Amino acid sequence: MDSLAAWLAGLGLERYAPVFADHDVDLDALRLLAEADLERLGISLGHRKKLLRALVELSGAPSRSLLLR
């Protein structure tokens, strides 16, 4: 299992591993995707939000919600 598939499994989103693999998206490329990109890949709204939040946490950057406080 590659690092992206393992990371997705940890989020309960392992169903998207084949989608990302089909589009040559690895963990590094995933960090570059915007919400619109995820939508074009067929990722549901709720799962897009979970992925984006997890990517912020992975990068160590403060989340938008923390910046709005």
Coordinates of C-alpha atoms in Angstrom, one line a residue:
M1 CA 0.0 0.0 0.0
D2 CA 1.5 3.4 -1.0
S3 CA 1.6 6.4 1.3
L4 CA -1.4 8.1 -0.2
A5 CA -3.6 4.9 0.1
A6 CA -2.5 4.5 3.7
W7 CA -3.2 8.1 4.5
L8 CA -6.6 7.9 2.9
A9 CA -7.3 4.7 4.8
G10 CA -6.5 6.5 8.0
L11 CA -9.2 9.0 7.1
G12 CA -11.7 6.3 6.2
L13 CA -11.5 7.5 2.6
E14 CA -9.6 4.6 1.0
R15 CA -12.3 4.3 -1.7
Y16 CA -10.7 7.3 -3.4
A17 CA -7.2 5.7 -3.8
P18 CA -8.0 4.2 -7.2
V19 CA -9.4 7.6 -8.4
F20 CA -6.2 9.4 -7.4
A21 CA -4.1 6.6 -8.9
D22 CA -6.0 6.8 -12.2
H23 CA -5.1 10.5 -12.4
D24 CA -1.5 10.1 -11.2
V25 CA -2.1 12.0 -8.0
D26 CA 0.2 11.0 -5.2
L27 CA 0.4 12.6 -1.7
D28 CA 2.6 15.5 -3.0
A29 CA 0.3 16.2 -5.9
L30 CA -2.8 16.0 -3.6
R31 CA -1.4 18.9 -1.6
L32 CA -1.6 21.0 -4.8
L33 CA -5.3 20.3 -5.6
A34 CA -8.0 22.8 -4.9
E35 CA -11.5 21.9 -3.9
A36 CA -12.6 22.4 -7.6
D37 CA -10.1 19.8 -8.6
L38 CA -11.4 17.3 -6.1
E39 CA -14.9 18.0 -7.3
R40 CA -13.9 17.2 -10.9
L41 CA -12.5 13.9 -9.7
G42 CA -15.9 13.0 -8.3
I43 CA -15.1 13.4 -4.6
S44 CA -18.3 14.2 -2.7
L45 CA -18.7 17.5 -0.9
G46 CA -18.4 16.1 2.6
H47 CA -15.3 14.0 1.7
R48 CA -13.8 17.0 -0.1
K49 CA -14.1 19.0 3.1
K50 CA -12.6 16.2 5.1
L51 CA -9.7 15.9 2.7
L52 CA -9.0 19.6 2.7
R53 CA -9.0 19.8 6.5
A54 CA -6.7 16.8 6.7
L55 CA -4.3 18.3 4.2
V56 CA -4.1 21.5 6.3
E57 CA -3.4 19.5 9.4
L58 CA -0.8 17.4 7.5
S59 CA 1.0 20.6 6.3
G60 CA 1.1 22.0 9.9
A61 CA -0.5 25.3 8.7
P62 CA -3.2 26.9 10.8
S63 CA -6.6 26.0 9.6
R64 CA -8.9 28.7 8.2
S65 CA -11.2 28.3 11.1
L66 CA -8.4 29.1 13.5
L67 CA -7.5 32.2 11.5
L68 CA -11.1 33.4 11.8
R69 CA -11.2 33.3 15.6

